[in-house]
Amino acid sequence: MKLTLGHDHKLPTGVLGLAIASDAARAFATCADGTVHSVDLADGKAEAFEEKHGSFASGCVLLPDGQTLISGGYDGQLLWHDTATRRCRLRVRAHAFWSWQLALSPDGQRLASTTGQYVAGGWRYEPAAETEPSVKVFDTLTGRAVAEFVHTPPVLSSAFSPEGRYLAAANMLGEVRVWDLWSGGDGKPVARWTSPDFTSWGTTKTHHYCGGIYGLAFSPDGNVLLGCGMGPMGDPMAGNGKMTWQRWDWRKGEKIDQIKDGQHGSGLMESVAWHPDGAHFVMAGRQAQGTWNAALFSATDGALLHSLDTKKRITHARFAADGRSLILAGANGQPQRKDGVWPAWGRVQVYQVET
Amino acid sequence: MEPGPPGLPPGRCRPDEHALHRRLFLKGLTGGALATVSSFTGLFQNPVFAAETKRAQKHCILLWLCGAPSQFETWDPKPGRPSGGPFGSIPTRIPGVHFSSLMPRCAGIADRLNIVRNMKTAQTEHLQAITLLQRGNPERAGFTRPTLGSSLSQAMGQLDSPVPNFVFIDPIPGGNEFESFKAGNWAGWLGAEHAPVRIGGDYSRLVTAAADTIPEHDRESREALRKFLTAKFARDRRSGVARSQNAAFERMRGMSASADLFDVDKLPPKDRERYGPGSFAQHALMARHLVEHGAPFVMVANGMNWDNHVFQHEIHQMLVPELDRVLFHLVNDLEQRGLLDSTLVVAMGEFGRTPWMNPARGRDHYPNAWSMMMTGCGLKRGVVTGATDVDGVDVIGKAHNEQNLFATIFTALGIDPHAEYDLPGMPTFHRVEDKAEPIRDLLA
Amino acid sequence: MRLRPFLTSLLLSALVARGLGADADALWAGKVRPLFDLHCVKCHGPLEHKGGLELDTPEAALKGGDEGEVVVPGNPEKSRIFLALAPGADPHMPPKKQLTDAEREMVREWIAAMSAAPAKSATRATNVPRAFATVEQAVDTWVAEGWERRSMAPAAPVDDRTWCRRVYLDLVGRIPTAAESAAFLQAPGGADRRALVETLLASDGYPVRMRELWDVFLMGRPKRDNHEDRRRQNGWWTFLEDAFRLERAWDETVRRMLVARPESEADRGASWFLYERRNDHQAIAEAVAPVVYGTRIDCAQCHDHPLAREIKQAHYWGLVAAYNRSKNIDGGSSVAESAVGGFVNFTNLKKESQPAVVTLLGGRTVEEKRPADGEKPEDRDDLYVDPKAKARVPKSSRREAFADAATRGNPLLARAFVNRMWAALLGRGIVHPADELNARNVPSHPELLDWLAQDFASHRHDIRRLVRGIVLSRPYALGATEAAPEAFAGASERPLSAEQLARSWRVAAGLTPDEDALRKAVVAAIPEVMPKDYNATFQQAQFLTRSPALGEILKPVASGTVARLAALPDPAARVREAFLAAHDRMPDADEAAQAVALLAGRSDAPADGVRDLLWALLTSAESLTMP
């Protein structure tokens, strides 16, 4: 399997959230200036939605009928947009703090948003307990919150299982919790484990935690959970932890495998996604040192099959529904202001997937 | 020598009275009512003098935010701008002035703080910038200028005081560039007796009572001989090792006498809860406690945790609220205890952070336009001086550098910033060079 | 060969610098260079050279930029660099700042002090190499010439007694016993310094002392409790000691360390240099650089070195690349190496990305075929010498190629060792700081350094030859001085290392010198070796005051000295003997009076009095520094 660059488009500010229309001709990007854009993937023409977030627009999901886009932001708000008119029809205050990431159940009926501020809770800067529910689930039709779950903040990522029954969410300390949405029970997780390989506690310049699991995805058969982030660094200011993904048998909370030695560079990986064929997955992020920042892996043995260095930070990687293209969204390093103008730093790229 | 005029609030004594105090300690000469005192320590036994000394003592607490905090996420937010970051801003008690939304408590006491928003300095790398902001002047090859704490230790400190003149609290042994700085020469040409007593290490209490079997009195006599021999060696051989050794032993004696002041577990529990969890908060409380017991200069650091090249907002979301809470309680507590007028509180790093984000979700170093906070002794309250442009890229109009900053600190504490150091055989050095002006807007 | 011009240009630049006139030199070093470093070098220096102009050395300033000269020696009013500093000048430098009048005066003074024709004093052409019969002769000659040039007189030499103490501490890490000192001083025919040096170099104490020094230089003080044990158990200490004991050539020792494939059980410690760093390839690179180049290159991780222009980011990552195919094998101390992989890119601050190639300072690279983007070369058995071996050795081994290049035909290796050993013995390197041997730091005696390095390299990198030469030289034997330390016109103050202290205390206490408990306790309390700034902490004062280990050796039961002194009839005798034991000298009147007073306070328990007296002597500054 190989990836070749098809299109490369710019947006004014860094792209922090991405959703793709089912025909993969159009993408929706949420950006660092709070704006939401509809992007024609062929010619790169971007049209801004009417309403924006008051802070970083961190994510968006497109409902299956393609008519509604829900965006979330660091303003804690969820916005429902009509994709045709680009108007906002609903605004829900989801959290007091940020919505770090959104996840949509495969049937499009449930939206998960995770939150949580890292606040010192102990002598060694262990995170303090949550002051609001870290994980919330909303009905995508009405915008009503239908479930809330407890986690240790900040909770950075979440994912629904293929049948929509289970919701997994992971935090900065590398702890993953999985809840059964259908059981209607006491809200306790049905599975819970911590991976030590995604969090740093400084030993050099700083003593605080840093890191986390930034991307989660269930395998197509629902038995395995895939997560990505960055390995531990002695100096949390270095950003040079190992590019890491791990797969877990989530029911047992056990690690199955992880990225192979020698196949990784260093840097934060922010996104994992499965190829529709179920036999491959992609991981992407930012390269601190190494040769790639996006790579395709075999689902069978986790071996790296193909890699790319797009020379920027990737925040989201998504395969088109037909598996023939991969859309990578992200940001360059924000350029300096020149003559009063801030150059564009958001990017959306389309790669052709060749098998 | 007479005590200051009655009714004068602490910290408001005239500079010449301060000078008299110092000469008194240094030379042991006195006239008038205290003529019978024959030793330095004896001076502290005299209740009138001790009280007077305590009242006249000035203090400085430096919250050293090493690594450099982002001015966008603290004192000079630019919401809605490309440089603004994800946190908004909130109004403060000063009309027209906003702080980052991460600082609600400081916003509520902004009328008791002062902010300098037009800091502009020349060093972009940590070691050089830490040196610059700690010593207040560019380096001159071959000479080591004393750090602020050492300089103030000399100017404001008391010999033979039970509390060390310069306390430095930092629990993190490492720190790369900061570690290099910490291992260097703090006191410079002022000599080892003005070097800091360092508390911290790996979150552990360092003043431990060691078990020993040698009776106290024996220890004192042999220590007296060691000191004599070492002092002789220092004179005869111009030995830096000897001077440093004797200074260390002096500090140890002082520390033993005031060991409890350095034990976090001995701080009042309610205060500990108020200041909050985390070593920085607890050590800031310890600094207040030390100041209450007469410490002239306490510097509190927490490694280089502000240097967020990676995960800027993800870390600042924890660090800034902690700073917010600490400053709030510190300033309030000092005020309530009648100490704010005699204590200068300074909170700053060695530069600021870039308006633009890097690909690692971080902000990089930015000395070109940054902010700091200082309030207390000798300063007005509620002044915000200096401004940056709409994006925080450049300072608008006048800028201030480390020399202006140090001139302000010295002036506020009643010390002549342009006075020469007394350094026989050395070139002329002033506390602040180039006749740099203090930031007049801030001075009371 | 390629590296020679690099060295010659270093030499030449030092010469030219001297030829600018001594005043200009001093003004540059003391005033103008720091000023330019702060305000100018960022745009006109190794990283960026706007207008083709560089201002980080006088030569570069003289060379000028795209628009011609900026400095006219002796004539500041015609020098464009000076004119540009004036307020309102066009063009104005620095672009957004105004230097103060005082700062501009420094620049004016400096230009005025330059002579138009360079190389007045450097007419003594160094293209004709000078010959010396011995190393010490070379040292004596050049250092003396340095005194003359600086118009300074050296301090008086120390007496034999002091010299003996000094050389014992430097070569075997402790003070001599009374018997050893007497044997030296009272030898028939007079004190024979040369013979003593030979004896000490051949003794068991010498390799241990050198190992203690070089263990710290190469590995740092152990960070964790068990590190010392692991270094010892894995043969690292033996390996280092063998380097000195068996008179191994230094380049061979370094090569074994860098290749890390010990060929015998006795040599297994060679791989520990890499192994202890636990596959942290950047840490390995940062540790290798001072050994093979003489300079730290840590600054070059994220950008080219901002001041030492020859150190580029490529060198840093080149060193990382040399080692990033290596990996520790668990359970042992072997370091395997892969035949494939390890192709990394590095990015600078401008986000420009470059592939890392094994590159040495001086320009040599190890050529390799780089796989195409996305291509993943297979790790095949036939790429290894013995594919079944636990620690597989690739047929084409990067670290071996690097080790070869770094230790054969790399003159920096010899320079680095010579400078470091000089610093260890004299308190300051010929290049200072001793681990910053780069374009930023001018040697105080460049020809001497060149000669010593050349001599070292051409005599099998023979360490004893170098050490012998230095300790038998005149500068080594001088007393204290007030003069500038770089002239070596007198001894610099040198604090003792923890090991030297521990052993010397035991000798003074009448005990055998080596004992682990005391040594470890002192190392933990006083870990610095050759600190740049001596900073006694109050924790060290606490240690000296309360250490049970130190208290142990002062107990009469343990200590020969305490028991012997306590048995003496009168306090004055005890005091004299105590000073002899601790400092090998008599007390003067003041010291005697104070010491006798101390004993008088404990006349009821003479052993306690002696214990306290000895404690005061052993913890006073005289015991903590080189004589």
CSV table of N, CA and C in Angstrom, one decimal, chain C residues 346-430:
chain,number,residue,atom,x,y,z
C,346,PHE,N,17.0,15.6,10.7
C,346,PHE,CA,16.9,16.6,11.8
C,346,PHE,C,16.5,17.9,11.2
C,347,THR,N,15.8,18.6,12.1
C,347,THR,CA,15.2,19.9,11.6
C,347,THR,C,15.8,21.0,12.4
C,348,ASN,N,16.1,22.1,11.8
C,348,ASN,CA,16.6,23.3,12.5
C,348,ASN,C,15.4,24.2,12.9
C,349,LEU,N,15.7,25.3,13.5
C,349,LEU,CA,14.6,26.2,14.0
C,349,LEU,C,13.8,26.7,12.8
C,350,LYS,N,14.3,26.8,11.6
C,350,LYS,CA,13.5,27.2,10.5
C,350,LYS,C,12.7,26.1,9.9
C,351,LYS,N,12.7,25.0,10.6
C,351,LYS,CA,12.0,23.8,10.2
C,351,LYS,C,12.5,23.2,8.9
C,352,GLU,N,13.8,23.6,8.5
C,352,GLU,CA,14.4,22.9,7.4
C,352,GLU,C,14.9,21.6,7.8
C,353,SER,N,14.6,20.6,7.0
C,353,SER,CA,14.9,19.2,7.4
C,353,SER,C,16.1,18.7,6.6
C,354,GLN,N,17.0,18.0,7.2
C,354,GLN,CA,18.1,17.5,6.5
C,354,GLN,C,18.4,16.0,7.0
C,355,PRO,N,18.9,15.2,6.2
C,355,PRO,CA,19.2,13.8,6.6
C,355,PRO,C,20.4,13.9,7.5
C,356,ALA,N,20.5,13.1,8.5
C,356,ALA,CA,21.7,13.0,9.4
C,356,ALA,C,22.6,12.0,8.8
C,357,VAL,N,23.8,12.4,8.6
C,357,VAL,CA,24.8,11.5,8.0
C,357,VAL,C,26.0,11.5,9.1
C,358,VAL,N,26.6,10.3,9.2
C,358,VAL,CA,27.7,10.2,10.2
C,358,VAL,C,28.8,11.2,9.8
C,359,THR,N,28.9,12.2,10.6
C,359,THR,CA,29.8,13.3,10.2
C,359,THR,C,30.7,13.7,11.4
C,360,LEU,N,32.0,13.9,11.1
C,360,LEU,CA,32.9,14.3,12.2
C,360,LEU,C,33.2,15.8,12.1
C,361,LEU,N,33.5,16.4,13.2
C,361,LEU,CA,34.0,17.8,13.2
C,361,LEU,C,35.3,17.8,12.3
C,362,GLY,N,35.4,18.7,11.4
C,362,GLY,CA,36.5,18.7,10.5
C,362,GLY,C,36.0,18.2,9.1
C,363,GLY,N,34.9,17.6,9.1
C,363,GLY,CA,34.3,17.4,7.7
C,363,GLY,C,34.2,16.0,7.3
C,364,ARG,N,34.9,15.1,7.9
C,364,ARG,CA,34.9,13.7,7.3
C,364,ARG,C,33.5,13.1,7.6
C,365,THR,N,33.0,12.4,6.6
C,365,THR,CA,31.8,11.7,6.7
C,365,THR,C,31.9,10.2,6.4
C,366,VAL,N,31.0,9.4,6.9
C,366,VAL,CA,31.0,8.0,6.6
C,366,VAL,C,29.9,7.8,5.5
C,367,GLU,N,30.3,7.4,4.3
C,367,GLU,CA,29.4,7.3,3.2
C,367,GLU,C,28.5,6.1,3.4
C,368,GLU,N,27.3,6.3,3.1
C,368,GLU,CA,26.3,5.3,3.2
C,368,GLU,C,25.3,5.4,2.1
C,369,LYS,N,24.6,4.3,1.7
C,369,LYS,CA,23.6,4.5,0.7
C,369,LYS,C,22.3,4.7,1.5
C,370,ARG,N,21.6,5.8,1.2
C,370,ARG,CA,20.4,6.1,2.0
C,370,ARG,C,19.2,5.5,1.3
C,371,PRO,N,18.3,4.8,2.0
C,371,PRO,CA,17.2,4.2,1.3
C,371,PRO,C,16.2,5.2,0.8
C,372,ALA,N,15.5,4.9,-0.3
C,372,ALA,CA,14.5,5.9,-0.8
C,372,ALA,C,13.4,6.1,0.2
C,373,ASP,N,12.7,7.2,0.0
C,373,ASP,CA,11.5,7.5,0.9
C,373,ASP,C,10.6,6.3,0.9
C,374,GLY,N,10.3,5.8,2.1
C,374,GLY,CA,9.3,4.7,2.1
C,374,GLY,C,9.9,3.4,2.0
C,375,GLU,N,11.1,3.3,1.4
C,375,GLU,CA,11.7,2.0,1.2
C,375,GLU,C,12.2,1.5,2.6
C,376,LYS,N,12.0,0.3,2.8
C,376,LYS,CA,12.5,-0.3,4.1
C,376,LYS,C,13.4,-1.4,3.8
C,377,PRO,N,14.7,-1.2,3.9
C,377,PRO,CA,15.7,-2.3,3.6
C,377,PRO,C,15.5,-3.4,4.6
C,378,GLU,N,15.6,-4.6,4.0
C,378,GLU,CA,15.3,-5.8,4.9
C,378,GLU,C,16.5,-6.0,5.7
C,379,ASP,N,16.3,-6.5,6.9
C,379,ASP,CA,17.4,-6.8,7.8
C,379,ASP,C,17.8,-8.2,7.6
C,380,ARG,N,18.7,-8.4,6.6
C,380,ARG,CA,19.0,-9.8,6.2
C,380,ARG,C,20.2,-10.3,7.0
C,381,ASP,N,20.2,-11.6,7.2
C,381,ASP,CA,21.3,-12.3,7.8
C,381,ASP,C,22.7,-12.0,7.2
C,382,ASP,N,22.7,-12.0,5.9
C,382,ASP,CA,24.0,-11.9,5.2
C,382,ASP,C,24.6,-10.5,5.4
C,383,LEU,N,23.9,-9.6,6.1
C,383,LEU,CA,24.5,-8.3,6.4
C,383,LEU,C,25.4,-8.4,7.6
C,384,TYR,N,25.4,-9.5,8.3
C,384,TYR,CA,26.1,-9.6,9.5
C,384,TYR,C,27.2,-10.6,9.4
C,385,VAL,N,28.2,-10.4,10.2
C,385,VAL,CA,29.4,-11.2,10.2
C,385,VAL,C,29.0,-12.6,10.7
C,386,ASP,N,28.3,-12.7,11.8
C,386,ASP,CA,27.8,-13.9,12.3
C,386,ASP,C,26.3,-13.7,12.7
C,387,PRO,N,25.4,-14.0,11.9
C,387,PRO,CA,24.0,-13.7,12.1
C,387,PRO,C,23.4,-14.4,13.4
C,388,LYS,N,24.1,-15.5,13.8
C,388,LYS,CA,23.5,-16.2,15.0
C,388,LYS,C,24.1,-15.6,16.3
C,389,ALA,N,25.0,-14.8,16.2
C,389,ALA,CA,25.6,-14.2,17.5
C,389,ALA,C,24.6,-13.4,18.2
C,390,LYS,N,24.7,-13.4,19.5
C,390,LYS,CA,23.8,-12.6,20.3
C,390,LYS,C,24.0,-11.1,20.1
C,391,ALA,N,25.2,-10.7,20.1
C,391,ALA,CA,25.5,-9.3,19.8
C,391,ALA,C,26.0,-9.2,18.3
C,392,ARG,N,25.0,-9.2,17.4
C,392,ARG,CA,25.4,-9.3,16.0
C,392,ARG,C,26.2,-8.1,15.6
C,393,VAL,N,27.2,-8.4,14.7
C,393,VAL,CA,28.1,-7.3,14.2
C,393,VAL,C,27.8,-7.1,12.8
C,394,PRO,N,27.4,-6.0,12.3
C,394,PRO,CA,27.1,-5.8,10.9
C,394,PRO,C,28.4,-5.8,10.1
C,395,LYS,N,28.4,-6.3,8.9
C,395,LYS,CA,29.6,-6.2,8.1
C,395,LYS,C,30.0,-4.8,7.9
C,396,SER,N,29.1,-3.9,7.8
C,396,SER,CA,29.4,-2.5,7.7
C,396,SER,C,28.9,-1.8,8.9
C,397,SER,N,29.8,-1.6,9.9
C,397,SER,CA,29.3,-1.1,11.2
C,397,SER,C,29.6,0.4,11.3
C,398,ARG,N,28.5,1.1,11.5
C,398,ARG,CA,28.6,2.5,11.6
C,398,ARG,C,29.5,2.9,12.8
C,399,ARG,N,29.3,2.3,13.9
C,399,ARG,CA,30.1,2.8,15.1
C,399,ARG,C,31.6,2.4,14.9
C,400,GLU,N,31.8,1.4,14.2
C,400,GLU,CA,33.2,1.1,14.0
C,400,GLU,C,33.8,2.1,13.0
C,401,ALA,N,33.1,2.4,12.0
C,401,ALA,CA,33.6,3.4,11.0
C,401,ALA,C,33.8,4.7,11.7
C,402,PHE,N,32.9,5.1,12.6
C,402,PHE,CA,33.0,6.3,13.3
C,402,PHE,C,34.2,6.3,14.2
C,403,ALA,N,34.4,5.2,15.0
C,403,ALA,CA,35.5,5.0,15.9
C,403,ALA,C,36.8,5.1,15.2
C,404,ASP,N,36.9,4.5,14.0
C,404,ASP,CA,38.1,4.5,13.2
C,404,ASP,C,38.4,6.0,12.8
C,405,ALA,N,37.4,6.7,12.3
C,405,ALA,CA,37.6,8.0,11.9
C,405,ALA,C,38.0,8.9,13.0
C,406,ALA,N,37.4,8.7,14.2
C,406,ALA,CA,37.6,9.6,15.3
C,406,ALA,C,38.9,9.3,16.0
C,407,THR,N,39.5,8.1,15.8
C,407,THR,CA,40.7,7.9,16.6
C,407,THR,C,41.9,7.7,15.7
C,408,ARG,N,41.7,7.7,14.4
C,408,ARG,CA,42.9,7.6,13.5
C,408,ARG,C,42.9,8.8,12.6
C,409,GLY,N,43.9,9.6,12.7
C,409,GLY,CA,44.0,10.8,11.8
C,409,GLY,C,43.0,11.9,12.3
C,410,ASN,N,42.7,11.9,13.5
C,410,ASN,CA,41.8,13.0,14.1
C,410,ASN,C,42.7,13.7,15.1
C,411,PRO,N,43.3,14.8,14.7
C,411,PRO,CA,44.2,15.5,15.7
C,411,PRO,C,43.4,16.1,16.9
C,412,LEU,N,42.1,16.2,16.8
C,412,LEU,CA,41.4,16.8,17.9
C,412,LEU,C,41.4,15.8,19.1
C,413,LEU,N,41.5,14.5,18.8
C,413,LEU,CA,41.6,13.6,19.9
C,413,LEU,C,42.7,13.8,20.9
C,414,ALA,N,43.9,14.0,20.3
C,414,ALA,CA,45.1,14.3,21.1
C,414,ALA,C,45.0,15.6,21.8
C,415,ARG,N,44.5,16.6,21.1
C,415,ARG,CA,44.3,18.0,21.7
C,415,ARG,C,43.4,17.9,22.9
C,416,ALA,N,42.3,17.2,22.7
C,416,ALA,CA,41.3,17.1,23.8
C,416,ALA,C,41.9,16.5,25.0
C,417,PHE,N,42.6,15.4,24.8
C,417,PHE,CA,43.2,14.7,26.0
C,417,PHE,C,44.3,15.6,26.7
C,418,VAL,N,45.1,16.2,25.9
C,418,VAL,CA,46.2,17.0,26.4
C,418,VAL,C,45.6,18.2,27.2
C,419,ASN,N,44.6,18.8,26.6
C,419,ASN,CA,44.1,20.0,27.3
C,419,ASN,C,43.4,19.6,28.6
C,420,ARG,N,42.7,18.4,28.6
C,420,ARG,CA,42.0,18.0,29.8
C,420,ARG,C,43.0,17.6,30.9
C,421,MET,N,44.0,16.9,30.5
C,421,MET,CA,45.0,16.5,31.5
C,421,MET,C,45.8,17.7,32.0
C,422,TRP,N,46.1,18.6,31.1
C,422,TRP,CA,46.7,19.8,31.6
C,422,TRP,C,45.9,20.5,32.6
C,423,ALA,N,44.6,20.6,32.3
C,423,ALA,CA,43.6,21.3,33.3
C,423,ALA,C,43.6,20.5,34.6
C,424,ALA,N,43.6,19.2,34.5
C,424,ALA,CA,43.6,18.4,35.8
C,424,ALA,C,44.8,18.7,36.6
C,425,LEU,N,45.9,18.9,36.0
C,425,LEU,CA,47.1,19.0,36.8
C,425,LEU,C,47.5,20.5,37.1
C,426,LEU,N,47.0,21.4,36.3
C,426,LEU,CA,47.3,22.8,36.6
C,426,LEU,C,46.2,23.7,37.0
C,427,GLY,N,45.0,23.1,37.0
C,427,GLY,CA,43.8,23.8,37.5
C,427,GLY,C,43.1,24.6,36.4
C,428,ARG,N,43.6,24.6,35.2
C,428,ARG,CA,43.0,25.3,34.1
C,428,ARG,C,43.5,24.9,32.8
C,429,GLY,N,42.7,24.6,31.8
C,429,GLY,CA,43.2,24.2,30.5
C,429,GLY,C,44.0,25.3,29.8
C,430,ILE,N,44.8,24.8,28.8
C,430,ILE,CA,45.4,25.8,27.9
C,430,ILE,C,44.2,26.5,27.1
